[in-house]
mmCIF file of C-alpha atoms and ligand atoms in Angstrom:
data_model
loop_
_atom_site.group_PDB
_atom_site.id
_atom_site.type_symbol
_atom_site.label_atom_id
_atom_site.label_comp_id
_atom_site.label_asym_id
_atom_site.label_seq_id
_atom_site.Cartn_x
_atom_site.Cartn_y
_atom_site.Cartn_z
ATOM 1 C CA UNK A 1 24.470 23.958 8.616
ATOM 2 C CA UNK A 2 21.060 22.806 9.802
ATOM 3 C CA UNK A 3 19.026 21.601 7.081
ATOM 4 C CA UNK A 4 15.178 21.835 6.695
ATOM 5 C CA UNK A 5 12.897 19.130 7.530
ATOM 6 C CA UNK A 6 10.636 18.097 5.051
ATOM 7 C CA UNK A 7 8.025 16.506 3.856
ATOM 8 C CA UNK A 8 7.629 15.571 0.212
ATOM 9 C CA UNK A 9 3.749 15.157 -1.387
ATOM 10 C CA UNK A 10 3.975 14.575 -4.824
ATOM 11 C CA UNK A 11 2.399 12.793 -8.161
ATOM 12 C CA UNK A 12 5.678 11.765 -10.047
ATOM 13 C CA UNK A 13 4.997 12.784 -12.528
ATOM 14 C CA UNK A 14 8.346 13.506 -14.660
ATOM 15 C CA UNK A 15 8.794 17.198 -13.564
ATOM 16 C CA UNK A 16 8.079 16.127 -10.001
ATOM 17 C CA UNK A 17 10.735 13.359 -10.582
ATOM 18 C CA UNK A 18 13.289 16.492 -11.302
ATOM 19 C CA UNK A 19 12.004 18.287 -7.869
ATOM 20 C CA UNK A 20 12.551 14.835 -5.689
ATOM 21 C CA UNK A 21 16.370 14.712 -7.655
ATOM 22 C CA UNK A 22 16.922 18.302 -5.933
ATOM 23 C CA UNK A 23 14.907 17.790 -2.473
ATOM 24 C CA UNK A 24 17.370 14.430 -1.953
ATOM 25 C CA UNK A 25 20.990 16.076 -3.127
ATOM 26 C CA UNK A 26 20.264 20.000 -2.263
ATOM 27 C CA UNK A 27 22.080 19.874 1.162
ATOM 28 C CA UNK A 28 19.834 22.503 2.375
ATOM 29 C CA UNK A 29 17.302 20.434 2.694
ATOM 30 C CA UNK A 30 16.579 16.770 4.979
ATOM 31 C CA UNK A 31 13.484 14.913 3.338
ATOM 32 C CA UNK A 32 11.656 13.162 6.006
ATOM 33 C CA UNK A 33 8.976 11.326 4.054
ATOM 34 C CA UNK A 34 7.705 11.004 0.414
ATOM 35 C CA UNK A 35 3.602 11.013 0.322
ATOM 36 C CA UNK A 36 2.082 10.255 -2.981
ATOM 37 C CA UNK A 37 -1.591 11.754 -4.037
ATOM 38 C CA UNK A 38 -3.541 10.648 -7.423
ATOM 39 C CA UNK A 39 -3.151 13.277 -10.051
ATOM 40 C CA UNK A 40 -0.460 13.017 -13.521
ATOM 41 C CA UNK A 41 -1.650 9.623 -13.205
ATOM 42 C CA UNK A 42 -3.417 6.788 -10.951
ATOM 43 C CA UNK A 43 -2.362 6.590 -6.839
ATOM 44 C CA UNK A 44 -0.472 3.166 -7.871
ATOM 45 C CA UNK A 45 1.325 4.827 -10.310
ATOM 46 C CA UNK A 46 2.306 7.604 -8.534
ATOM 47 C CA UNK A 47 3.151 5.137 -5.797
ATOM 48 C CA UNK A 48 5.588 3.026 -7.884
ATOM 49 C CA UNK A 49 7.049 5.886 -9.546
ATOM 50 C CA UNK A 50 8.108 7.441 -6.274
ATOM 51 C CA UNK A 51 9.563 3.913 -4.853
ATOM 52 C CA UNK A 52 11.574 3.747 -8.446
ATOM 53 C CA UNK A 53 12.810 6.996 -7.600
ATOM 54 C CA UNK A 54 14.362 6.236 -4.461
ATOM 55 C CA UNK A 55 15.636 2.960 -5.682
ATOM 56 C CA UNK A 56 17.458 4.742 -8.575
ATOM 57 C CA UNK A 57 19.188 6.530 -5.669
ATOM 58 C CA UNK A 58 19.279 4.160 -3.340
ATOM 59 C CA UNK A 59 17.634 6.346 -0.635
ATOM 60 C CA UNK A 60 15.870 4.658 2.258
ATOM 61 C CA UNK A 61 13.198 7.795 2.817
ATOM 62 C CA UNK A 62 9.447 5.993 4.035
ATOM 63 C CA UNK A 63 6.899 6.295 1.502
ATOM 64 C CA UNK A 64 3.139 6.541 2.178
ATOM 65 C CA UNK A 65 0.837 5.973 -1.095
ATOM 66 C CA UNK A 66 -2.051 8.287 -0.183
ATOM 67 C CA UNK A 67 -5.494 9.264 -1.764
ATOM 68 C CA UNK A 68 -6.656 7.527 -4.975
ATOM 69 C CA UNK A 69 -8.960 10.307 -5.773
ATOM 70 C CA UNK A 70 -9.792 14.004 -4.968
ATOM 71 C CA UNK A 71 -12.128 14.699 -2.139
ATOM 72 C CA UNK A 72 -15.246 14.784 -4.168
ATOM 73 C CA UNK A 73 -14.693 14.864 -7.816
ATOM 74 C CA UNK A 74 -13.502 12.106 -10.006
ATOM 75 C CA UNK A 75 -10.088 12.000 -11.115
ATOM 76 C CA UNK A 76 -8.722 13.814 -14.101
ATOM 77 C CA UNK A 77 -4.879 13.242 -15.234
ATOM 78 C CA UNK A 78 -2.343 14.660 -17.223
ATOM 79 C CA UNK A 79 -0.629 11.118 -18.952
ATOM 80 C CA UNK A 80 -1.043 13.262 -21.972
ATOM 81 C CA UNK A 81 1.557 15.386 -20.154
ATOM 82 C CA UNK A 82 3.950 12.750 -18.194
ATOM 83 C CA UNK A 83 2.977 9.737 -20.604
ATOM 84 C CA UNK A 84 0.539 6.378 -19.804
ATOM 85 C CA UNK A 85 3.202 5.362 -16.798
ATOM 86 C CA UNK A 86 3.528 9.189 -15.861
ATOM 87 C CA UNK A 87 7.284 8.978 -16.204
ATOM 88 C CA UNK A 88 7.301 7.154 -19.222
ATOM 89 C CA UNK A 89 11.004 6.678 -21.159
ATOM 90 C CA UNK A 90 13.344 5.744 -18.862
ATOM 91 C CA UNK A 91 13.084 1.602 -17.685
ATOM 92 C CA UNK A 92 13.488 1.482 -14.061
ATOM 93 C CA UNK A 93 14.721 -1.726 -12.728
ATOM 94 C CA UNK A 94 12.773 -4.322 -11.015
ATOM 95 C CA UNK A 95 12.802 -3.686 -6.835
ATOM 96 C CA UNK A 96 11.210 -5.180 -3.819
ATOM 97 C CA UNK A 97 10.328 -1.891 -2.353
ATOM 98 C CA UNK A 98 6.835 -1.176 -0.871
ATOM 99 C CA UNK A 99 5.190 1.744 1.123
ATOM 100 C CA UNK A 100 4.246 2.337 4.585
ATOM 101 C CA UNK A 101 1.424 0.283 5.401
ATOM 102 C CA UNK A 102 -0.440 3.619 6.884
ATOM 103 C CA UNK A 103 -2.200 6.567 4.258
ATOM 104 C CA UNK A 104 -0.160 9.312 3.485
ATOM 105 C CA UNK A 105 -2.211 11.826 5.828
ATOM 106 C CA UNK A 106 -1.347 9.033 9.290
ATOM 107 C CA UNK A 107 2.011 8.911 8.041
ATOM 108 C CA UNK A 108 2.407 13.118 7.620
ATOM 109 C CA UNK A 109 1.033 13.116 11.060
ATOM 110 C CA UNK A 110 3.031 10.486 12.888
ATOM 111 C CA UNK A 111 6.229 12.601 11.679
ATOM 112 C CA UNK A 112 4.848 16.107 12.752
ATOM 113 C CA UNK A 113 4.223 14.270 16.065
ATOM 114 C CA UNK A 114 7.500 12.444 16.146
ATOM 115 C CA UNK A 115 9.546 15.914 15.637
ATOM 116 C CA UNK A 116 11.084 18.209 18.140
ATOM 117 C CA UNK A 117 10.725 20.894 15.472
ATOM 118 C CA UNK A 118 8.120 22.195 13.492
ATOM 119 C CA UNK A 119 7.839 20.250 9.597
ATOM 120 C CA UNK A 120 7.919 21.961 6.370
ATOM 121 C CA UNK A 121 4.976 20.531 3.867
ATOM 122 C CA UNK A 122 6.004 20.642 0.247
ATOM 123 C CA UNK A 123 3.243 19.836 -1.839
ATOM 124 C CA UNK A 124 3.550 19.583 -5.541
ATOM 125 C CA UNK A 125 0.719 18.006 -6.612
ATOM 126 C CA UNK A 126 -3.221 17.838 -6.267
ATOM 127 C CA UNK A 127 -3.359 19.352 -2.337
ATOM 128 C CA UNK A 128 -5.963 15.983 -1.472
ATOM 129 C CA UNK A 129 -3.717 14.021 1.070
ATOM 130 C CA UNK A 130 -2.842 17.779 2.839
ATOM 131 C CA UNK A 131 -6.547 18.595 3.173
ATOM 132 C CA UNK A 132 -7.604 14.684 4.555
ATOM 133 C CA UNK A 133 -4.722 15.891 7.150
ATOM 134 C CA UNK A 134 -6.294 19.154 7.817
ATOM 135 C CA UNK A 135 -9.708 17.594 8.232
ATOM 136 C CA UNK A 136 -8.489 14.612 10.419
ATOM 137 C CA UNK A 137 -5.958 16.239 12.888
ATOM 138 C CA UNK A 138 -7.097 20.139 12.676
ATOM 139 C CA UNK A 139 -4.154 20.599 15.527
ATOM 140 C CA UNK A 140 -1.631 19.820 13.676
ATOM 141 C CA UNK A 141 -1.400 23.198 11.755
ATOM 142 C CA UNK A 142 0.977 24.397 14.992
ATOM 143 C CA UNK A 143 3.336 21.450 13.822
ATOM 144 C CA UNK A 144 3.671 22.539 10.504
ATOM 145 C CA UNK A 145 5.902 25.593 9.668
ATOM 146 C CA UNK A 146 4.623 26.615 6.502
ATOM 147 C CA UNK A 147 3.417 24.505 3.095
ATOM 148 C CA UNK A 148 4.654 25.450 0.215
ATOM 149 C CA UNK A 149 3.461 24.573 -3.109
ATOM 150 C CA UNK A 150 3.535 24.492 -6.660
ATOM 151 C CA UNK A 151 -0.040 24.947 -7.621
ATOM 152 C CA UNK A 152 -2.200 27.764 -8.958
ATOM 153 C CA UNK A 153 -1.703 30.933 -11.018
ATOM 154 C CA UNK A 154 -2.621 34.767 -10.931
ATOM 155 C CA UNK A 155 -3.704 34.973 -14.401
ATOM 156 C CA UNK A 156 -4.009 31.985 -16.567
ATOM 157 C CA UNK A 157 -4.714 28.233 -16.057
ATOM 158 C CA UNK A 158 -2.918 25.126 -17.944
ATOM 159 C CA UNK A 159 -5.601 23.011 -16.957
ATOM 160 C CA UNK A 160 -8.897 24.872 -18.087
ATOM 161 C CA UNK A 161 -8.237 28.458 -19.163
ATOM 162 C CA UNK A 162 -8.165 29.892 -15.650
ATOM 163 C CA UNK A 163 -7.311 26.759 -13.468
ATOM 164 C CA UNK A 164 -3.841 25.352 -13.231
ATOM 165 C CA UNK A 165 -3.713 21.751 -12.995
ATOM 166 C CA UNK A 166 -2.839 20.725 -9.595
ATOM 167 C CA UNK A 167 -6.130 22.669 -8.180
ATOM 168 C CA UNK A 168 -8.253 21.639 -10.747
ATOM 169 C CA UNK A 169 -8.447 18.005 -10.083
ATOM 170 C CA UNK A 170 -9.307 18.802 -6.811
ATOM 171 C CA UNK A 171 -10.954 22.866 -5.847
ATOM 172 C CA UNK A 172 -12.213 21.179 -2.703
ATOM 173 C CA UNK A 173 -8.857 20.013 -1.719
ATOM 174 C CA UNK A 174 -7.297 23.438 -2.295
ATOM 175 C CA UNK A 175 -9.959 25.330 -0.772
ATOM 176 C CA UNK A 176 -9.974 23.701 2.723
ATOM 177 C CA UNK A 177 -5.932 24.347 2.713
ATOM 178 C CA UNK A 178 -5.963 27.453 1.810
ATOM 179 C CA UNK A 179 -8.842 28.564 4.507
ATOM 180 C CA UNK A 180 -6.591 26.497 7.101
ATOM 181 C CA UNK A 181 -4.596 29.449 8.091
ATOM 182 C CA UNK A 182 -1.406 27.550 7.741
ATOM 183 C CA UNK A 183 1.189 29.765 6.419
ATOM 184 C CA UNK A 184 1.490 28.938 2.879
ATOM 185 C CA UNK A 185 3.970 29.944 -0.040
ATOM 186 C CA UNK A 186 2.774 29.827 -3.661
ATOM 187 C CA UNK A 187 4.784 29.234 -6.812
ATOM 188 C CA UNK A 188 1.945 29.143 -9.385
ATOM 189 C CA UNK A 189 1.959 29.074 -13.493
ATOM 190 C CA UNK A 190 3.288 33.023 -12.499
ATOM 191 C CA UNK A 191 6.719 31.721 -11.915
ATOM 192 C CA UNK A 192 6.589 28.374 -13.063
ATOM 193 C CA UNK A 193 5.808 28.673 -16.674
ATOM 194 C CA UNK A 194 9.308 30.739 -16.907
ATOM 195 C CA UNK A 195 11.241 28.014 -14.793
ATOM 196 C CA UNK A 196 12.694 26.697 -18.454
ATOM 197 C CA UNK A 197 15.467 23.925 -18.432
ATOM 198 C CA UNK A 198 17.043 25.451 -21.857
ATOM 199 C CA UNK A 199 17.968 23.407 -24.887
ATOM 200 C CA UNK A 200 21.887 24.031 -24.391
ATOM 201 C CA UNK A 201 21.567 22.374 -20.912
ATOM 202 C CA UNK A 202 19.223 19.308 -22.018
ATOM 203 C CA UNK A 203 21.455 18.314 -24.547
ATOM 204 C CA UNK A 204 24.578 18.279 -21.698
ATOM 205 C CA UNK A 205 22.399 16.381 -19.186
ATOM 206 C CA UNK A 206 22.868 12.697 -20.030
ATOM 207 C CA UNK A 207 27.101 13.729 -20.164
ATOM 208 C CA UNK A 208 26.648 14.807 -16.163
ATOM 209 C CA UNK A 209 26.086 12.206 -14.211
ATOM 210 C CA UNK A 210 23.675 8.452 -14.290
ATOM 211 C CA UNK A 211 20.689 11.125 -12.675
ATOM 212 C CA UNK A 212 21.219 13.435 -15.628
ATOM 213 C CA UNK A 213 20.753 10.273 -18.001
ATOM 214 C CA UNK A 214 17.904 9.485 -16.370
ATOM 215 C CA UNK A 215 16.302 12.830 -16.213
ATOM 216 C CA UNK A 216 16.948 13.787 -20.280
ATOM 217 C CA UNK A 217 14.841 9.814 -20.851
ATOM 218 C CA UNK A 218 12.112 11.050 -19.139
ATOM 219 C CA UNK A 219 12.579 14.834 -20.546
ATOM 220 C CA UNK A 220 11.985 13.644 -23.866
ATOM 221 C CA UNK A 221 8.842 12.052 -23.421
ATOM 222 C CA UNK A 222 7.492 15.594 -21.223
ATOM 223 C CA UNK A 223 4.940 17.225 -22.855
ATOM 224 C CA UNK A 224 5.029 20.808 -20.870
ATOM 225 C CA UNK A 225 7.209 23.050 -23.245
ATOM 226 C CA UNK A 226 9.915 21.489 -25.603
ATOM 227 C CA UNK A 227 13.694 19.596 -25.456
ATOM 228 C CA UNK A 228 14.044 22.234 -28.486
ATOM 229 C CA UNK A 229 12.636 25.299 -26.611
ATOM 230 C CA UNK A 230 12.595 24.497 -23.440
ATOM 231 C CA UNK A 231 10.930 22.662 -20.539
ATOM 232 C CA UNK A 232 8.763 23.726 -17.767
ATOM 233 C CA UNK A 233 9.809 22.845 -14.108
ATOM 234 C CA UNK A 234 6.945 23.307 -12.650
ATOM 235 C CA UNK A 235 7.854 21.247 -9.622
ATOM 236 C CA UNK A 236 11.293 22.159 -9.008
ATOM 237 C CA UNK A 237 10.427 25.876 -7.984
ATOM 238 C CA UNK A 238 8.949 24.899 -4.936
ATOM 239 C CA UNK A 239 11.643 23.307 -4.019
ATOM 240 C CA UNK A 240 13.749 26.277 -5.359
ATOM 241 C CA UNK A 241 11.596 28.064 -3.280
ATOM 242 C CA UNK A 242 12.956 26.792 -0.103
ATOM 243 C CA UNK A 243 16.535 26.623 -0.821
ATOM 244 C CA UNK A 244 16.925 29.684 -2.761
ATOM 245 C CA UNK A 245 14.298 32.287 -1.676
ATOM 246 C CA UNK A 246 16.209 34.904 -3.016
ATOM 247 C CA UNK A 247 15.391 33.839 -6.913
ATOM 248 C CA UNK A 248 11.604 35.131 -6.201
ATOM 249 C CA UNK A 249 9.378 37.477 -5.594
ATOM 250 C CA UNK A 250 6.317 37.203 -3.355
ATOM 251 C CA UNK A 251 3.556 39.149 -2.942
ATOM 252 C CA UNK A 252 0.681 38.832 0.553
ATOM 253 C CA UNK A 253 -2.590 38.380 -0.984
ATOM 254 C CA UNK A 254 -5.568 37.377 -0.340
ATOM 255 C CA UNK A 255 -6.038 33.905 -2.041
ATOM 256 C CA UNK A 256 -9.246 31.977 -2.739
ATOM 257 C CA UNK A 257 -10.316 28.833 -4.527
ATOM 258 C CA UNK A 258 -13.458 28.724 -6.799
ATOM 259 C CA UNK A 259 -15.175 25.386 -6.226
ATOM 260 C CA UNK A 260 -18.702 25.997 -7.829
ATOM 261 C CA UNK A 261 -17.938 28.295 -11.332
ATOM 262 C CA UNK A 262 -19.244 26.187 -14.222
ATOM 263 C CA UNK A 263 -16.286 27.231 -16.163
ATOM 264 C CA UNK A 264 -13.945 28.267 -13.578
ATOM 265 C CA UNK A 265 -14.047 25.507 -11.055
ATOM 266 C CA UNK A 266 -10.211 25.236 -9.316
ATOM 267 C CA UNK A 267 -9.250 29.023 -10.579
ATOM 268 C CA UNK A 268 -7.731 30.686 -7.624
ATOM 269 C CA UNK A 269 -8.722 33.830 -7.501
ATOM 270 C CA UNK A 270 -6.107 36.195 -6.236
ATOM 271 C CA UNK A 271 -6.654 39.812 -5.490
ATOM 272 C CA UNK A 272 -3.013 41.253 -5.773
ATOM 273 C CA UNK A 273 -4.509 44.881 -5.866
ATOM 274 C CA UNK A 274 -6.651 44.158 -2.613
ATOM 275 C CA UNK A 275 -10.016 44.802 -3.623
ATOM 276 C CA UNK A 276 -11.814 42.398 -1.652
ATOM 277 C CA UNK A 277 -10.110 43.728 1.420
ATOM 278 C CA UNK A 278 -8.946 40.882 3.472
ATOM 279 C CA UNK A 279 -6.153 39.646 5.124
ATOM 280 C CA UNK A 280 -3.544 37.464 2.732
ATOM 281 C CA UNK A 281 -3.562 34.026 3.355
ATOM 282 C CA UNK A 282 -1.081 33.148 0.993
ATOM 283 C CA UNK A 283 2.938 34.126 -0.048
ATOM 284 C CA UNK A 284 1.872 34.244 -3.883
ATOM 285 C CA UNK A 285 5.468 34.074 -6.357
ATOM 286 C CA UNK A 286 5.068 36.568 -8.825
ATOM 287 C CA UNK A 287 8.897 37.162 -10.337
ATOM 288 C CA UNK A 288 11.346 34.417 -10.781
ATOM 289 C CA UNK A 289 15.220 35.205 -11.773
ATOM 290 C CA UNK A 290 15.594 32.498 -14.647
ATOM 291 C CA UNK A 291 18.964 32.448 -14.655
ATOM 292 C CA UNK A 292 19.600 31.920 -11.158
ATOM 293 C CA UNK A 293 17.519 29.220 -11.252
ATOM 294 C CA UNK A 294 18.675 27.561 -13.831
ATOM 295 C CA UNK A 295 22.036 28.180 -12.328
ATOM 296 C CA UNK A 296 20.717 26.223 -8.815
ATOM 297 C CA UNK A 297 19.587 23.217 -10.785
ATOM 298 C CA UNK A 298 22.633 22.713 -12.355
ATOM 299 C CA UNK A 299 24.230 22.957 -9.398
ATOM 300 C CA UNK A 300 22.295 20.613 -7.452
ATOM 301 C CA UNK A 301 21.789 18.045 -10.479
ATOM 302 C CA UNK A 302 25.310 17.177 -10.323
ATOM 303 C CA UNK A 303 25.794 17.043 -6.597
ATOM 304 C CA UNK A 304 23.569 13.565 -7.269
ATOM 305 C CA UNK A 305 25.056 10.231 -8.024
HETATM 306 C C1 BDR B 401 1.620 20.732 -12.343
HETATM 307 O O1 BDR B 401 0.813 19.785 -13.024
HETATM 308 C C2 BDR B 401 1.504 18.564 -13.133
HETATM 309 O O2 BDR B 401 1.282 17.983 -14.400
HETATM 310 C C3 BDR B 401 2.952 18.856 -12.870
HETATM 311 O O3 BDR B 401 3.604 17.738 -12.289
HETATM 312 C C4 BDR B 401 2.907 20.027 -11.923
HETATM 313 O O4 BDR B 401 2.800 19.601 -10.587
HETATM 314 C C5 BDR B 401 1.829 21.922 -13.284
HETATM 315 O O5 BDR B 401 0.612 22.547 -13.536
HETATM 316 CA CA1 CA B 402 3.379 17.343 -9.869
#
């Protein structure tokens, strides 16, 4: 089997945590290089979170820390959401690890240069470090395949009422990638916000495996649904996304990003019915078969160590 390079931008975050667990053990997929962007919490948060990660596993993947703030705004975070650390409950032990000594947008590029095959982006947090590519090497969008994120929403926000987090703290960000004309995949609030982990399976987590102990710590300190009914993996269905397409629905559309509404800044605005009459930009997820996802990450939780 030939298994899908990737790229991994992320702001762990303890729901992105749970999408690095199943990038690194789905065998589908061959992560390339962890970027981190400022958004749950701070960029040295993020940063250390991600190199705890990989020590947990013992994974040598590069990390790059990347941008410390959005492109223009100042940053917001969601601790409230992932706790003070942004993966607060679980102690991670002491390491000598440090990143790349390059940002996260040189380091994306040096691999999209370095490969004899196009790169999938996976970007599951504020879209900052993607757009800084975009804006610095505007040829590389013929080395990416496709980006796929977890960002956005069709009808309501989580962030403000009609923006969902990760394109909140930065519309600027998200509006330059999404006018890039890369081909991009969508798994929004739409499919996310039924992507529950169910109390039956939280409570047999720490029983699985050290990763599963690890992952029901952090669980009970995340603030995006309930241990008692059910958490939100937001992050995981991108990464569902790519190894089980068949658990979604997508629809072409026409996707933009509002950067100047008073109230609305970071909505994206998607015309499913076509009204604006222009071509789709984006692979927007509208339908996700619970089950079979929950199914997947059970799978793939206990393929780790
Ligand atoms: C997104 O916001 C963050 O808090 C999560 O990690 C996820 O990426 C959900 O809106
Ligand atoms: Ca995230």
């Amino acid at each position: 089997m030939s298994r899908i390079p990737v790229i991994l931008d992320t702001d762990p975050g303890i729901d992105d945590a749970a999408a690095i667990a199943a990038a690194l053990f789905a065998p589908q997929l061959d992560v390339r290089l962890l970027t981190t962007v400022a958004g749950n919490v701070g960029i040295e948060k993020t940063t250390r979170n991600a190199l705890q990660l990989l020590h947990f596993w013992n994974r040598d993947i590069p990390v790059a820390r990347g941008a410390a703030s959005p492109l223009v705004r100042a940053p917001g975070d969601a601790a409230s959401v992932h706790g003070e650390s942004g993966m607060e409950g679980y102690a991670f032990v002491e390491h000598q690890r440090q990143p790349l000594a390059l940002p996260a947008f040189e380091a994306i590029y040096q691999q999209l240069q370095a490969s004899d095959e196009p790169l999938t982006l996976v970007a599951i947090g504020p879209l900052t470090n993607i757009a800084l590519l975009l804006i610095q090497y505007p040829d590389c969008v013929a080395k990416i395949k496709r980006l796929v994120i977890m960002g956005g929403s069709a009808g309501r926000g989580n962030y403000t009422p009609n923006a969902e987090f990760n394109i909140a703290i930065d519309p600027e960000a998200a509006a330059k990638v999404f006018a890039s004309g890369l081909e991009i995949v969508m798994c929004g609030l739409d499919v996310t916000n039924h992507a529950l982990l169910d109390p039956l399976y939280l409570a047999q987590l720490p029983e699985i495996n050290r990763t599963g102990k690890m992952l029901h710590a952090l669980f009970s300190h995340y603030r995006s649904g309930s241990m008692s009914r059910g958490l939100k993996m937001h992050d995981l269905c991108a990464i569902a996304w790519l190894v089980k397409p068949e658990l979604f629905t997508l629809q072409p559309c026409f996707v933009a990003v509002e950067t100047h509404g008073e109230y609305t800044a970071g909505t994206t605005v998607v015309d499913i019915e076509n009204r604006l009459k222009r071509p789709a930009n984006v692979q927007v997820a509208l339908q996700l078969d619970v089950a079979g996802f929950q199914a997947w990450v059970a799978q793939v939780i206990a393929l780790a160590p």
